[in-house]
PDB file of C-alpha atoms in Angstrom:
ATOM      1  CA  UNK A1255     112.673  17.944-229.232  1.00 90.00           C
ATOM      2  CA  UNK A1256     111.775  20.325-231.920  1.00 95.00           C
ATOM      3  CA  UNK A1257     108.068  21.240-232.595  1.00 96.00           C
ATOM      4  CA  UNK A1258     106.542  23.969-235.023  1.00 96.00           C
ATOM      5  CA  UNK A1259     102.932  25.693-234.796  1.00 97.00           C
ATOM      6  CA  UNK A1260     101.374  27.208-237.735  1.00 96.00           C
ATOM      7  CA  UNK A1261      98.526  29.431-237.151  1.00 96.00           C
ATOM      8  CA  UNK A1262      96.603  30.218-240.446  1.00 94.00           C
ATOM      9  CA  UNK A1263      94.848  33.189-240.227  1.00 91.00           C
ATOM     10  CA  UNK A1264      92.338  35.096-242.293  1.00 86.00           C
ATOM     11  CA  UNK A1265      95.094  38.152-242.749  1.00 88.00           C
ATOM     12  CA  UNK A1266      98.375  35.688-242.115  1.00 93.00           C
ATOM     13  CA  UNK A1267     100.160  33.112-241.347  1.00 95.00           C
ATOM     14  CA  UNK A1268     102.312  32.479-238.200  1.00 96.00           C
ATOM     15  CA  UNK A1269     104.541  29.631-237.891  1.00 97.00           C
ATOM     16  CA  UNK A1270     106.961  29.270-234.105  1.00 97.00           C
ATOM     17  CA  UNK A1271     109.249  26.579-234.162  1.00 97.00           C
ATOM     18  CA  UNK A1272     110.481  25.906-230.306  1.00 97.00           C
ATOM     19  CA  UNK A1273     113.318  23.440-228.757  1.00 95.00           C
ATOM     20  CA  UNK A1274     112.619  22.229-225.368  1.00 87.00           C
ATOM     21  CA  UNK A1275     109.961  24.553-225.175  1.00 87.00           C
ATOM     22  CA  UNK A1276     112.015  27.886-225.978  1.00 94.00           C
ATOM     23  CA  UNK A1277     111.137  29.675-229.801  1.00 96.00           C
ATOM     24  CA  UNK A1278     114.163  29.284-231.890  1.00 96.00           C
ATOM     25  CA  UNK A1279     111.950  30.610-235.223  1.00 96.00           C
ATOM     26  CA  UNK A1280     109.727  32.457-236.051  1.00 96.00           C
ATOM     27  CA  UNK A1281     107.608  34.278-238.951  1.00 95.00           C
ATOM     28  CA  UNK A1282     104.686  36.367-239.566  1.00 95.00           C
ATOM     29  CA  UNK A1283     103.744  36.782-243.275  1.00 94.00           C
ATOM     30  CA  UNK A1284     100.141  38.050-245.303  1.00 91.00           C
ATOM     31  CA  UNK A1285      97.546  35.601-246.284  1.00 88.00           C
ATOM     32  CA  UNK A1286      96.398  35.079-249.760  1.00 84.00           C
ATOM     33  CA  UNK A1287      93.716  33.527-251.996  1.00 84.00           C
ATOM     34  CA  UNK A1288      96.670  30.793-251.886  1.00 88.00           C
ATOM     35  CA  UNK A1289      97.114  29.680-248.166  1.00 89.00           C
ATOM     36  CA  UNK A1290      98.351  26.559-248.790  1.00 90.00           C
ATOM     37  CA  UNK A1291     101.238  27.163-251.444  1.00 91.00           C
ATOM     38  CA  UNK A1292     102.148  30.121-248.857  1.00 92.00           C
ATOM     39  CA  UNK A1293     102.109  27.729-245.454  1.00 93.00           C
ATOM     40  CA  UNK A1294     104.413  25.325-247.785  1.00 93.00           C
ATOM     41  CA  UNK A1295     106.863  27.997-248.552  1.00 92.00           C
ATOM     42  CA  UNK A1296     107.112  29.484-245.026  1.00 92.00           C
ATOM     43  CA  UNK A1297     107.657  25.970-243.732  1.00 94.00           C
ATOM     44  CA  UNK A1298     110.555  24.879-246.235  1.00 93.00           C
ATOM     45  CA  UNK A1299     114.313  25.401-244.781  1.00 93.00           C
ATOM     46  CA  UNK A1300     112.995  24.366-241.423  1.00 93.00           C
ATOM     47  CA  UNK A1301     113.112  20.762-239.565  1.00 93.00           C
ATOM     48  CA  UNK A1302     111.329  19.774-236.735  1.00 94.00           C
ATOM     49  CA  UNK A1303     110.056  16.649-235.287  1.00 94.00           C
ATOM     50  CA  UNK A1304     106.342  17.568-235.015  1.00 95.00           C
ATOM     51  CA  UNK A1305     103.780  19.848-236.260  1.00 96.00           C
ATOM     52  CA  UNK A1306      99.988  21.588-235.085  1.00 96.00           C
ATOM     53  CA  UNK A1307      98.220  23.476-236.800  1.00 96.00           C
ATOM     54  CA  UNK A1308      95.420  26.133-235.932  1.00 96.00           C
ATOM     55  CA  UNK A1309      93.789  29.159-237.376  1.00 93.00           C
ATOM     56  CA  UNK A1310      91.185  29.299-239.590  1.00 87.00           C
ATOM     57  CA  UNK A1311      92.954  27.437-242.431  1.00 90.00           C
ATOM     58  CA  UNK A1312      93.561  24.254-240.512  1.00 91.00           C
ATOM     59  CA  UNK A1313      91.553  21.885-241.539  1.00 91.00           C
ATOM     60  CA  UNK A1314      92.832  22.711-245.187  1.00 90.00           C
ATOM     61  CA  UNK A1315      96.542  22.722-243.690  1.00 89.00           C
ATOM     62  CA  UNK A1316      96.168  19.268-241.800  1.00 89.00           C
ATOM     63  CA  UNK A1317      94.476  17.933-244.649  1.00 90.00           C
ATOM     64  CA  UNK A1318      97.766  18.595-247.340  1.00 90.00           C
ATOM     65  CA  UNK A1319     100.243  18.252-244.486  1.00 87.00           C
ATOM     66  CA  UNK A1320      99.068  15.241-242.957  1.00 88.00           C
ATOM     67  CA  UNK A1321      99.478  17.219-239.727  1.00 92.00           C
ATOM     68  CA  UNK A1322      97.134  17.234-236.201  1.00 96.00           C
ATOM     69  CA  UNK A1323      95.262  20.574-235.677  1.00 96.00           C
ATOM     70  CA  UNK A1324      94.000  22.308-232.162  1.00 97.00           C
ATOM     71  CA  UNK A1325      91.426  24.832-232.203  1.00 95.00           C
ATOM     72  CA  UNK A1326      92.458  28.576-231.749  1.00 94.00           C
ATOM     73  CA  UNK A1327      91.271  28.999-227.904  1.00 96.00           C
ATOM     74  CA  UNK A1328      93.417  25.990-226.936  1.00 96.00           C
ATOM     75  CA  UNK A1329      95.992  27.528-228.614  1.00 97.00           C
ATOM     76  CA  UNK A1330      95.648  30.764-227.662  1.00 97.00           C
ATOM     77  CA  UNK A1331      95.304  29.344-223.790  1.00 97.00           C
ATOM     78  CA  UNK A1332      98.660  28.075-224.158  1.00 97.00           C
ATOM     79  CA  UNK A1333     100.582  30.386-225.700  1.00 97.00           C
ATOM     80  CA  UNK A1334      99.480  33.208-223.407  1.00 98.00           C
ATOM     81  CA  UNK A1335      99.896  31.470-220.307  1.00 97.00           C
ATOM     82  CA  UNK A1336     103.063  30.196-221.044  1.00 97.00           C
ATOM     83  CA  UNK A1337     104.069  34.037-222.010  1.00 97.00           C
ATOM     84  CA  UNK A1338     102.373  35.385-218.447  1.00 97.00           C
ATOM     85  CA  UNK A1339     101.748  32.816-216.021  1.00 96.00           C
ATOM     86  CA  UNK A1340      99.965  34.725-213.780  1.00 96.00           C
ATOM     87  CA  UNK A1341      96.968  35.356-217.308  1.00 97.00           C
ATOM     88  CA  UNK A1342      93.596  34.692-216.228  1.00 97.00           C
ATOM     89  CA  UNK A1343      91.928  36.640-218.788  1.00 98.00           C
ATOM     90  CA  UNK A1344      92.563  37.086-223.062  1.00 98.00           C
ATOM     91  CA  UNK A1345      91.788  39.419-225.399  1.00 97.00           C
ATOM     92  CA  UNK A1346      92.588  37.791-228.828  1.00 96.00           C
ATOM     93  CA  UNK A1347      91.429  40.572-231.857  1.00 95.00           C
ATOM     94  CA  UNK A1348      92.339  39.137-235.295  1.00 91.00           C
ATOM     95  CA  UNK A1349      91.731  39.714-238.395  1.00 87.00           C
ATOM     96  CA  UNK A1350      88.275  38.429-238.487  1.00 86.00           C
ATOM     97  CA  UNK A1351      87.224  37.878-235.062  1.00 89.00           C
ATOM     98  CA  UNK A1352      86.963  38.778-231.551  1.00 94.00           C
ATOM     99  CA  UNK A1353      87.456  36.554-228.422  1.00 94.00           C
ATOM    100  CA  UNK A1354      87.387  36.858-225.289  1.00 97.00           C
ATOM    101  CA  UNK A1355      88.755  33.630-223.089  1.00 97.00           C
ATOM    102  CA  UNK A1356      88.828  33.213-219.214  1.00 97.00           C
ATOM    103  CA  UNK A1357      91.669  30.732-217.779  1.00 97.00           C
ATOM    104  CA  UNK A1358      91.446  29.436-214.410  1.00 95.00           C
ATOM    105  CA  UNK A1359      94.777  29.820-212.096  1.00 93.00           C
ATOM    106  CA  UNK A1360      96.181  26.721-213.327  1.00 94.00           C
ATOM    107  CA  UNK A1361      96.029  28.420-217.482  1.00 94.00           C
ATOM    108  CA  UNK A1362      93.122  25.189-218.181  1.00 94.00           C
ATOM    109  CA  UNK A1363      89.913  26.835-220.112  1.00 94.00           C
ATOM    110  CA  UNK A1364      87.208  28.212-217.900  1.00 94.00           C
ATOM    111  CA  UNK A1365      85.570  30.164-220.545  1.00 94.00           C
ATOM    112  CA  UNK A1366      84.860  32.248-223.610  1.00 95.00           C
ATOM    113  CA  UNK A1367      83.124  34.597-225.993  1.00 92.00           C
ATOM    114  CA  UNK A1368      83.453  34.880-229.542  1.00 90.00           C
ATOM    115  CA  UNK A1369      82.220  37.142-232.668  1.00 82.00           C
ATOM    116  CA  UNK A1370      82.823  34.313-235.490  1.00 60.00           C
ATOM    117  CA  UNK A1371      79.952  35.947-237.738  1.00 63.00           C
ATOM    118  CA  UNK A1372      80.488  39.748-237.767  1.00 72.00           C
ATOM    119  CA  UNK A1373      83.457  41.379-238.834  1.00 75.00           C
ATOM    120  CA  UNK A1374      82.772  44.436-236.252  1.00 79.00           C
ATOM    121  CA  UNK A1375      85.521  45.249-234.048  1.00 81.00           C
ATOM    122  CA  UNK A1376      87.844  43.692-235.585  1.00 89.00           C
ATOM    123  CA  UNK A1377      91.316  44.265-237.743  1.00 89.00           C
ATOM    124  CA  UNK A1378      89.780  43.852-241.082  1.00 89.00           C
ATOM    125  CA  UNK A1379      87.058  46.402-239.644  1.00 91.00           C
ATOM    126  CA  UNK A1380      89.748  48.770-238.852  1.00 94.00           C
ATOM    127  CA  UNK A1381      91.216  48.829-241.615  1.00 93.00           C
ATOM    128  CA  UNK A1382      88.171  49.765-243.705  1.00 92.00           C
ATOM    129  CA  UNK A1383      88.183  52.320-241.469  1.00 93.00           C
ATOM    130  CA  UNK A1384      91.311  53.708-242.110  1.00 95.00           C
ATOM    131  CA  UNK A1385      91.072  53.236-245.595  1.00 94.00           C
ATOM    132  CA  UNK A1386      87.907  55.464-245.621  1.00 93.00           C
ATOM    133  CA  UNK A1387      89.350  58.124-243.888  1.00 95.00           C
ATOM    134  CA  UNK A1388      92.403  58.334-245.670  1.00 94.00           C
ATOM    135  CA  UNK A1389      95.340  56.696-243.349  1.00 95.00           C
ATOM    136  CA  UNK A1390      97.802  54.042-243.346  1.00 94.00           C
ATOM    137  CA  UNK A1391      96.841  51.844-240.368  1.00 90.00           C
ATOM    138  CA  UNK A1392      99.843  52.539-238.125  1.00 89.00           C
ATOM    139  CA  UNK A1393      98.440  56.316-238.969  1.00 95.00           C
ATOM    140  CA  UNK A1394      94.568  55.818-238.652  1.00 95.00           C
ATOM    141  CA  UNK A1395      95.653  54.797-234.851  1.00 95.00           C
ATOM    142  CA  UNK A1396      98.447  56.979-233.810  1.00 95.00           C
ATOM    143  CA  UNK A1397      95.867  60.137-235.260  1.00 96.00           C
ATOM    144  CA  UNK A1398      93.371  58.636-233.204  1.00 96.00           C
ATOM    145  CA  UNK A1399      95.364  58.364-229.972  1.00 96.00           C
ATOM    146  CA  UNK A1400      96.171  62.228-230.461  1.00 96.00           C
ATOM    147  CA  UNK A1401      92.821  63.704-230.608  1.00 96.00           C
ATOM    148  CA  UNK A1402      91.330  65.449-227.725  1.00 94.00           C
ATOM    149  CA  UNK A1403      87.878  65.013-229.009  1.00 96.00           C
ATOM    150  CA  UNK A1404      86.012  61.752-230.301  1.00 95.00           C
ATOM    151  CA  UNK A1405      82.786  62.159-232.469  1.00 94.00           C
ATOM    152  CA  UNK A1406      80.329  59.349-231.578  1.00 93.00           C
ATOM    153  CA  UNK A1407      80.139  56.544-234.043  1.00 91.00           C
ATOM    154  CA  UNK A1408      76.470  54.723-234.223  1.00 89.00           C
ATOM    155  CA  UNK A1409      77.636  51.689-236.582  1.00 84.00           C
ATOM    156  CA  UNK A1410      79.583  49.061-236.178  1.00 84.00           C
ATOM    157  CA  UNK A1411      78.557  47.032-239.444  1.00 84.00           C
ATOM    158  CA  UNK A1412      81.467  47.888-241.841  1.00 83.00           C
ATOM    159  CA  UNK A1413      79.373  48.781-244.545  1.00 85.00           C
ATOM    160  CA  UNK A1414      76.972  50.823-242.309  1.00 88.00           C
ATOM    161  CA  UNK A1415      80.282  52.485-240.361  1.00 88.00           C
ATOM    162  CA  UNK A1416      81.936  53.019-243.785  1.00 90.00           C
ATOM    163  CA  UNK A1417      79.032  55.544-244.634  1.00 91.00           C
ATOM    164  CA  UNK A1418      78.667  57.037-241.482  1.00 92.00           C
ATOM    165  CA  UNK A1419      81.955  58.265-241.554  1.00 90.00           C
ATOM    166  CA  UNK A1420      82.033  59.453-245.328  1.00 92.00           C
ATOM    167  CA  UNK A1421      79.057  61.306-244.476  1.00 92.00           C
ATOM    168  CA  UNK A1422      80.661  62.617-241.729  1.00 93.00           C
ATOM    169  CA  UNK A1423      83.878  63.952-243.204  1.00 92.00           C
ATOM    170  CA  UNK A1424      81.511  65.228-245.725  1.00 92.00           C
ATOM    171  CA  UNK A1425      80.175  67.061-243.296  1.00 93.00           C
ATOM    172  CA  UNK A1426      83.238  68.860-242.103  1.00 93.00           C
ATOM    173  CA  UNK A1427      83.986  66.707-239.051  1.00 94.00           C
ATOM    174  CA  UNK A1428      87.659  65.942-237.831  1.00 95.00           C
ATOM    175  CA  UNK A1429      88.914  63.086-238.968  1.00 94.00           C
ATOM    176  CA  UNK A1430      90.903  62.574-236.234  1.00 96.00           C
ATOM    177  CA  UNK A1431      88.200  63.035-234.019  1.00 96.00           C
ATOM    178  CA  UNK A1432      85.996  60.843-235.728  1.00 96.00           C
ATOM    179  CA  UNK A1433      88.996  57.817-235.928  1.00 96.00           C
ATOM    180  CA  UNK A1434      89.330  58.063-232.246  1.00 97.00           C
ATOM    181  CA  UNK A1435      85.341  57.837-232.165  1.00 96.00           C
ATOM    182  CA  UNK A1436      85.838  54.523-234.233  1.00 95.00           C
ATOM    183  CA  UNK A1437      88.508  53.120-231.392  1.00 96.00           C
ATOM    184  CA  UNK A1438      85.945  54.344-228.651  1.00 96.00           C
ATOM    185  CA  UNK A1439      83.144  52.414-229.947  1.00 94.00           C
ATOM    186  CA  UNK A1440      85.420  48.985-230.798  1.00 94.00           C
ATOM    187  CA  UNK A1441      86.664  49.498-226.693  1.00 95.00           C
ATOM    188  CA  UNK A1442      82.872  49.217-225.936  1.00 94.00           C
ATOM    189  CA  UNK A1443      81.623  46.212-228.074  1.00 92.00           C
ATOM    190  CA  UNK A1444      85.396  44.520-226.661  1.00 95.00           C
ATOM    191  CA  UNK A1445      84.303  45.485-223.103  1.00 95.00           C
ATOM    192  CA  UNK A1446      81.013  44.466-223.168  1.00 93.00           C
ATOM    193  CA  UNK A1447      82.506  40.815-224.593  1.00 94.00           C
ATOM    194  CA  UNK A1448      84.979  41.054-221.815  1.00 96.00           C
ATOM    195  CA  UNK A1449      82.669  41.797-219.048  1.00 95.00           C
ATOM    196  CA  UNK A1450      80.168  38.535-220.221  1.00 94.00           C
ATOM    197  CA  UNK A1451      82.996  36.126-219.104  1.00 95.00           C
ATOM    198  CA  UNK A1452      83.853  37.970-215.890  1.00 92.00           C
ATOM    199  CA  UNK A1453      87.115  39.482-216.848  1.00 94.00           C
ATOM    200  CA  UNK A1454      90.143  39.290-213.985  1.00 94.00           C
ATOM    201  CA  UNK A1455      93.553  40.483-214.619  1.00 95.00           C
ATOM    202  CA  UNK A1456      96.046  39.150-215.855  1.00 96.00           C
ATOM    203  CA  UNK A1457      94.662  40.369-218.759  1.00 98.00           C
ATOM    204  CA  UNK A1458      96.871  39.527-221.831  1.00 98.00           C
ATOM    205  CA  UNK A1459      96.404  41.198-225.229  1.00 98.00           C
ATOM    206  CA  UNK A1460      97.105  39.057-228.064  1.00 97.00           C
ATOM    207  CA  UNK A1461      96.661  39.145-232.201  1.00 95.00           C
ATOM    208  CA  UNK A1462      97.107  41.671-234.770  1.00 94.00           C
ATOM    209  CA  UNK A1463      94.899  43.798-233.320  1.00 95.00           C
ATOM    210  CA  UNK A1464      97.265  44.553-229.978  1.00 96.00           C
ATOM    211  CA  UNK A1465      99.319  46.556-231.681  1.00 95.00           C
ATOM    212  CA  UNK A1466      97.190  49.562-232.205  1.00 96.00           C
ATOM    213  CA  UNK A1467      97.929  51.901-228.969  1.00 95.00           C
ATOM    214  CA  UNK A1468      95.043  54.000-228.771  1.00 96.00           C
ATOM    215  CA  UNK A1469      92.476  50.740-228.467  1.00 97.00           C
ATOM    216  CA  UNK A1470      95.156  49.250-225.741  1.00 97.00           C
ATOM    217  CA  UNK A1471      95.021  52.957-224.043  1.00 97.00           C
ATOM    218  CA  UNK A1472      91.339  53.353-223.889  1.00 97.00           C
ATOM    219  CA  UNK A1473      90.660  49.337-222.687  1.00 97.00           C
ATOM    220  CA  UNK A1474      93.478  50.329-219.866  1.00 97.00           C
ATOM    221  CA  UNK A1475      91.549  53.623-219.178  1.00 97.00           C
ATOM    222  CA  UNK A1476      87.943  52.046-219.154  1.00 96.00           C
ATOM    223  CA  UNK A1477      88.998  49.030-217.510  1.00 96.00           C
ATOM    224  CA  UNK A1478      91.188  50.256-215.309  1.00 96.00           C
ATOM    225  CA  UNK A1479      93.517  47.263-215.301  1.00 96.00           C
ATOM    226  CA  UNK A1480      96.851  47.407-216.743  1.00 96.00           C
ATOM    227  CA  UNK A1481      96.846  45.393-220.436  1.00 97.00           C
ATOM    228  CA  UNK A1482     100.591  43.349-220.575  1.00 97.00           C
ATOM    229  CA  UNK A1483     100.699  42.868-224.977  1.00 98.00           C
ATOM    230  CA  UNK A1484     103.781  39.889-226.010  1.00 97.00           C
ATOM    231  CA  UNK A1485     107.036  41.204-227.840  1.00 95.00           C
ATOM    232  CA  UNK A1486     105.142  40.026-230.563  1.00 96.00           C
ATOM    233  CA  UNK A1487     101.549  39.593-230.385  1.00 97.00           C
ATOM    234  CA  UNK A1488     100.739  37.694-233.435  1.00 96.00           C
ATOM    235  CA  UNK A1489     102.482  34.523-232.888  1.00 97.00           C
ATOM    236  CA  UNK A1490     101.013  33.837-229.526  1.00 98.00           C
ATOM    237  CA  UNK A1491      98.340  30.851-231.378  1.00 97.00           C
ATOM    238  CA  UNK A1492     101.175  28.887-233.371  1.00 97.00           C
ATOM    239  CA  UNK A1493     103.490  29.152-230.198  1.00 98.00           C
ATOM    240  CA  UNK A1494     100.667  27.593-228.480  1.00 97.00           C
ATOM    241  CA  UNK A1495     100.495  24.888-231.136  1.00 96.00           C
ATOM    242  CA  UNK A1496     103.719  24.313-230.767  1.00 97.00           C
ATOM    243  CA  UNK A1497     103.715  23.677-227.248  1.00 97.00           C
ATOM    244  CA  UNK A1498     101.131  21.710-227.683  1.00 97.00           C
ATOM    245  CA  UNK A1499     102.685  19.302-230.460  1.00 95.00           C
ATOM    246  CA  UNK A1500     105.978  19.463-227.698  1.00 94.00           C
ATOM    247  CA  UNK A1501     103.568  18.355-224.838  1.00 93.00           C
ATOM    248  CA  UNK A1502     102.104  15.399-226.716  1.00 93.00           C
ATOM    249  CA  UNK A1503     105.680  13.729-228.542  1.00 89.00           C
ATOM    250  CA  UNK A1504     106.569  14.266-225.116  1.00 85.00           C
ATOM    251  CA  UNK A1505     103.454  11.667-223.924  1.00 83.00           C
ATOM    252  CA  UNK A1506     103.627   9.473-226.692  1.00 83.00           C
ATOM    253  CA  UNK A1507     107.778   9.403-225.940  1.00 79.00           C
ATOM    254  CA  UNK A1508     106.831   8.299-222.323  1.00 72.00           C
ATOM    255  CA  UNK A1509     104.129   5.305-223.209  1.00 66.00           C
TER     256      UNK A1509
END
């Protein structure tokens, strides 16, 4: 049995194709003002016998592709527990948003937290960030991770941040210092999301977001809990989707 997730983000589009459960496929590519005519394209050379969607595109998705849709914490509950079994707790930081999602032992939903309206915190915020002081993301973070000093950040509304660090620079401060200031202050508002659903390790890093080193470092140093990030920690939503689509051919197969 072959199943395919798509997960359409705000920043991009993930589609995992598994057999029997085990990913055969998969792609990662950037989101446009064109999400549909881009989810068409990734999908075309592939075959599978079912399809989920998720993300933030999938009602438009399901709607063209006559395809079922799960929301992102389902799928997100999946894919990391069937990654790390022994996940209790998730850190998902996308492009957009922020959530934080407590699994019980068996991986069902216990809980969660999420920043749907406010873009603080979270990859598009960082990259504002970096754009304003002058890096390539990849740079912005490993700059950050070197400094020995962090100037405190007050702001966490992109536009209010934005300013607060031009006038900052403008001011002669380190930019270095003042990136790893703008990690420190994400690590607290993730923390603080973290702590409201009474985080317990496993905890499982997942999205776009995971990949940035010096936010990982200072969770793992604050936290004191060791973070375990996927191979690749974008694709952990449509690998849950797929699962998911797996799971139920598999029920329907069975009536």
């Amino acid at each position: 049995m072959i199943s395919a997730g798509l997960d359409i983000g705000s920043r991009t589009i993930k589609l995992v194709i598994v057999d029997d459960g085990t990913i055969v496929h998969y792609r990662v590519i950037e989101n446009s003002f064109k999400p549909l005519e881009i989810t068409t394209s990734l999908l075309e050379g592939n075959s599978y016998d079912t399809i989920y969607a998720t993300g933030y595109g999938r009602h438009l998705v399901s709607r063209h592709l006559n395809c079922p849709e799960i929301s992102e914490i389902k799928a997100m509950a999946l894919g990391a527990y069937a990654l790390f079994p022994g996940c209790r707790t998730i850190l998902d930081i996308g492009g957009q948003d922020t959530k934080a999602i407590s699994l019980d032992k068996n991986g069902r939903l216990h809980k969660f937290e999420m920043n749907d309206r406010c873009a603080a915190g979270t990859g598009r915020f960082l990259e504002i960030m970096a754009m304003a002081l002058g890096y390539a993301l990849e740079e912005f973070s490993q700059s950050a991770r070197a400094s020995r000093r962090a100037e405190k950040i007050n702001n966490m509304c992109a536009v209010f941040a934005e300013s607060e660090i031009i006038s900052m620079v403008s001011q002669g401060a380190d930019r270095a210092e003042v990136g790893l200031g703008i990690h420190q202050a994400i690590a607290r508002r993730t923390i603080t999301m973290l702590n409201r659903i009474s985080l317990e390790p496993e905890l499982v890093f997942v999205g776009g977001v995971a990949n940035n080193s010096c936010l990982r470092e200072i969770l793992e140093k604050q936290l004191q809990v060791q973070i375990k990030v996927p191979e690749d920690p974008q694709i952990v939503g449509a690998y849950g989707c797929a699962l998911h689509g797996l799971k139920e051919a598999v029920k329907n197969q069975s009536c």
